[in-house]
Amino acid sequence: MNEVYVLRQQVKQFVDQASEKELEMVYHLLEAGKTNDWWDEIMPAYKEAIDKGIQQRDNGQWISNKLV
């Protein structure tokens, strides 16, 4: 038996015995896995700007909110 089949059987068994609250949590977890990552949906220019900001932070080129 392959590992995915065994895992599916174990999950099905858990679902059959789960409470309503547990079922809702599992549902939302699986549903969240289907949605696209926001990073994949933003424009390349925004990604570049974010990456630049992260590099500046990493290089110590930043000003604290308190100072601003």
Short mmCIF file of N, CA and C in Angstrom, two decimals:
data_model
loop_
_atom_site.label_atom_id
_atom_site.label_comp_id
_atom_site.label_asym_id
_atom_site.label_seq_id
_atom_site.Cartn_x
_atom_site.Cartn_y
_atom_site.Cartn_z
N MET A 1 0.84 -1.19 0.00
CA MET A 1 0.00 0.00 0.00
C MET A 1 0.88 1.25 0.00
N ASN A 2 0.47 2.24 -0.78
CA ASN A 2 1.31 3.43 -0.77
C ASN A 2 0.94 4.33 0.41
N GLU A 3 1.86 5.20 0.76
CA GLU A 3 1.70 6.04 1.95
C GLU A 3 0.51 6.99 1.85
N VAL A 4 0.24 7.51 0.66
CA VAL A 4 -0.88 8.44 0.49
C VAL A 4 -2.20 7.73 0.75
N TYR A 5 -2.35 6.52 0.29
CA TYR A 5 -3.57 5.76 0.53
C TYR A 5 -3.78 5.55 2.03
N VAL A 6 -2.73 5.16 2.72
CA VAL A 6 -2.82 4.93 4.17
C VAL A 6 -3.19 6.23 4.87
N LEU A 7 -2.56 7.32 4.47
CA LEU A 7 -2.86 8.61 5.09
C LEU A 7 -4.31 9.01 4.84
N ARG A 8 -4.80 8.82 3.62
CA ARG A 8 -6.20 9.13 3.32
C ARG A 8 -7.15 8.32 4.20
N GLN A 9 -6.84 7.06 4.38
CA GLN A 9 -7.69 6.19 5.22
C GLN A 9 -7.68 6.68 6.67
N GLN A 10 -6.52 7.07 7.15
CA GLN A 10 -6.43 7.56 8.53
C GLN A 10 -7.21 8.85 8.70
N VAL A 11 -7.11 9.74 7.72
CA VAL A 11 -7.85 11.01 7.79
C VAL A 11 -9.35 10.74 7.75
N LYS A 12 -9.78 9.85 6.86
CA LYS A 12 -11.20 9.52 6.78
C LYS A 12 -11.71 8.95 8.09
N GLN A 13 -10.91 8.12 8.73
CA GLN A 13 -11.31 7.56 10.01
C GLN A 13 -11.43 8.66 11.06
N PHE A 14 -10.49 9.57 11.07
CA PHE A 14 -10.56 10.69 12.00
C PHE A 14 -11.81 11.52 11.75
N VAL A 15 -12.09 11.83 10.49
CA VAL A 15 -13.24 12.65 10.14
C VAL A 15 -14.53 11.98 10.59
N ASP A 16 -14.62 10.68 10.41
CA ASP A 16 -15.82 9.95 10.82
C ASP A 16 -16.07 10.03 12.33
N GLN A 17 -15.03 10.25 13.10
CA GLN A 17 -15.15 10.28 14.56
C GLN A 17 -15.03 11.69 15.14
N ALA A 18 -14.84 12.68 14.30
CA ALA A 18 -14.57 14.04 14.77
C ALA A 18 -15.84 14.74 15.24
N SER A 19 -15.63 15.68 16.15
CA SER A 19 -16.74 16.52 16.60
C SER A 19 -17.02 17.58 15.54
N GLU A 20 -18.10 18.30 15.71
CA GLU A 20 -18.44 19.36 14.76
C GLU A 20 -17.34 20.42 14.72
N LYS A 21 -16.83 20.79 15.88
CA LYS A 21 -15.77 21.80 15.95
C LYS A 21 -14.52 21.31 15.22
N GLU A 22 -14.14 20.07 15.42
CA GLU A 22 -12.98 19.51 14.74
C GLU A 22 -13.18 19.48 13.23
N LEU A 23 -14.39 19.11 12.80
CA LEU A 23 -14.69 19.10 11.38
C LEU A 23 -14.57 20.49 10.76
N GLU A 24 -15.06 21.50 11.48
CA GLU A 24 -14.95 22.86 10.98
C GLU A 24 -13.49 23.29 10.85
N MET A 25 -12.67 22.93 11.82
CA MET A 25 -11.25 23.28 11.77
C MET A 25 -10.56 22.61 10.58
N VAL A 26 -10.85 21.33 10.39
CA VAL A 26 -10.24 20.60 9.27
C VAL A 26 -10.71 21.19 7.95
N TYR A 27 -11.98 21.51 7.86
CA TYR A 27 -12.52 22.09 6.63
C TYR A 27 -11.80 23.40 6.30
N HIS A 28 -11.67 24.28 7.30
CA HIS A 28 -11.04 25.57 7.06
C HIS A 28 -9.55 25.41 6.73
N LEU A 29 -8.92 24.45 7.32
CA LEU A 29 -7.51 24.19 7.00
C LEU A 29 -7.36 23.75 5.55
N LEU A 30 -8.20 22.83 5.13
CA LEU A 30 -8.15 22.35 3.74
C LEU A 30 -8.55 23.44 2.76
N GLU A 31 -9.54 24.23 3.11
CA GLU A 31 -9.98 25.32 2.26
C GLU A 31 -8.88 26.37 2.10
N ALA A 32 -8.19 26.67 3.18
CA ALA A 32 -7.09 27.65 3.12
C ALA A 32 -5.97 27.17 2.21
N GLY A 33 -5.76 25.88 2.14
CA GLY A 33 -4.74 25.33 1.28
C GLY A 33 -5.05 25.47 -0.19
N LYS A 34 -6.30 25.69 -0.53
CA LYS A 34 -6.72 25.83 -1.93
C LYS A 34 -6.54 27.25 -2.45
N THR A 35 -6.50 28.23 -1.56
CA THR A 35 -6.43 29.62 -2.00
C THR A 35 -5.03 29.97 -2.45
N ASN A 36 -4.95 30.94 -3.34
CA ASN A 36 -3.67 31.39 -3.83
C ASN A 36 -2.96 32.24 -2.79
N ASP A 37 -1.66 32.20 -2.82
CA ASP A 37 -0.85 33.03 -1.95
C ASP A 37 -0.89 34.46 -2.48
N TRP A 38 -1.10 35.43 -1.62
CA TRP A 38 -1.19 36.83 -2.06
C TRP A 38 0.08 37.25 -2.78
N TRP A 39 1.22 36.69 -2.41
CA TRP A 39 2.49 37.05 -3.05
C TRP A 39 2.46 36.71 -4.55
N ASP A 40 1.81 35.63 -4.89
CA ASP A 40 1.74 35.22 -6.29
C ASP A 40 0.81 36.10 -7.11
N GLU A 41 0.00 36.91 -6.45
CA GLU A 41 -1.00 37.71 -7.15
C GLU A 41 -0.66 39.18 -7.27
N ILE A 42 0.41 39.63 -6.59
CA ILE A 42 0.75 41.05 -6.69
C ILE A 42 1.66 41.31 -7.87
N MET A 43 1.69 42.57 -8.29
CA MET A 43 2.48 42.95 -9.46
C MET A 43 3.97 42.83 -9.17
N PRO A 44 4.77 42.50 -10.20
CA PRO A 44 6.22 42.38 -10.01
C PRO A 44 6.86 43.64 -9.42
N ALA A 45 6.36 44.81 -9.78
CA ALA A 45 6.93 46.05 -9.24
C ALA A 45 6.75 46.11 -7.72
N TYR A 46 5.62 45.62 -7.22
CA TYR A 46 5.39 45.60 -5.77
C TYR A 46 6.33 44.62 -5.09
N LYS A 47 6.53 43.47 -5.73
CA LYS A 47 7.45 42.48 -5.17
C LYS A 47 8.86 43.05 -5.08
N GLU A 48 9.28 43.76 -6.12
CA GLU A 48 10.61 44.37 -6.12
C GLU A 48 10.73 45.40 -5.00
N ALA A 49 9.69 46.21 -4.82
CA ALA A 49 9.72 47.23 -3.77
C ALA A 49 9.79 46.59 -2.39
N ILE A 50 9.04 45.52 -2.18
CA ILE A 50 9.07 44.82 -0.90
C ILE A 50 10.44 44.20 -0.67
N ASP A 51 10.99 43.56 -1.70
CA ASP A 51 12.32 42.96 -1.58
C ASP A 51 13.38 44.02 -1.27
N LYS A 52 13.26 45.17 -1.91
CA LYS A 52 14.20 46.27 -1.66
C LYS A 52 14.10 46.73 -0.21
N GLY A 53 12.89 46.86 0.29
CA GLY A 53 12.70 47.26 1.68
C GLY A 53 13.28 46.26 2.65
N ILE A 54 13.13 44.98 2.35
CA ILE A 54 13.69 43.94 3.22
C ILE A 54 15.21 44.00 3.20
N GLN A 55 15.80 44.23 2.02
CA GLN A 55 17.25 44.35 1.92
C GLN A 55 17.75 45.57 2.70
N GLN A 56 17.04 46.68 2.59
CA GLN A 56 17.43 47.88 3.33
C GLN A 56 17.37 47.63 4.84
N ARG A 57 16.33 46.97 5.28
CA ARG A 57 16.22 46.63 6.70
C ARG A 57 17.37 45.76 7.14
N ASP A 58 17.67 44.73 6.34
CA ASP A 58 18.75 43.81 6.68
C ASP A 58 20.11 44.50 6.71
N ASN A 59 20.26 45.57 5.92
CA ASN A 59 21.52 46.32 5.88
C ASN A 59 21.56 47.45 6.91
N GLY A 60 20.53 47.53 7.75
CA GLY A 60 20.49 48.56 8.78
C GLY A 60 20.07 49.92 8.26
N GLN A 61 19.52 49.98 7.07
CA GLN A 61 19.11 51.24 6.46
C GLN A 61 17.62 51.47 6.72
N TRP A 62 17.28 51.82 7.95
CA TRP A 62 15.89 52.03 8.29
C TRP A 62 15.78 53.08 9.39
N ILE A 63 14.61 53.62 9.54
CA ILE A 63 14.32 54.61 10.58
C ILE A 63 13.15 54.07 11.38
N SER A 64 13.25 54.16 12.68
CA SER A 64 12.18 53.64 13.53
C SER A 64 10.92 54.50 13.40
N ASN A 65 9.79 53.89 13.67
CA ASN A 65 8.53 54.64 13.65
C ASN A 65 8.55 55.74 14.69
N LYS A 66 9.19 55.48 15.82
CA LYS A 66 9.24 56.46 16.90
C LYS A 66 10.00 57.70 16.44
N LEU A 67 11.10 57.51 15.73
CA LEU A 67 11.88 58.63 15.23
C LEU A 67 11.13 59.43 14.18
N VAL A 68 10.41 58.74 13.33
CA VAL A 68 9.64 59.42 12.28
C VAL A 68 8.56 60.26 12.93
#
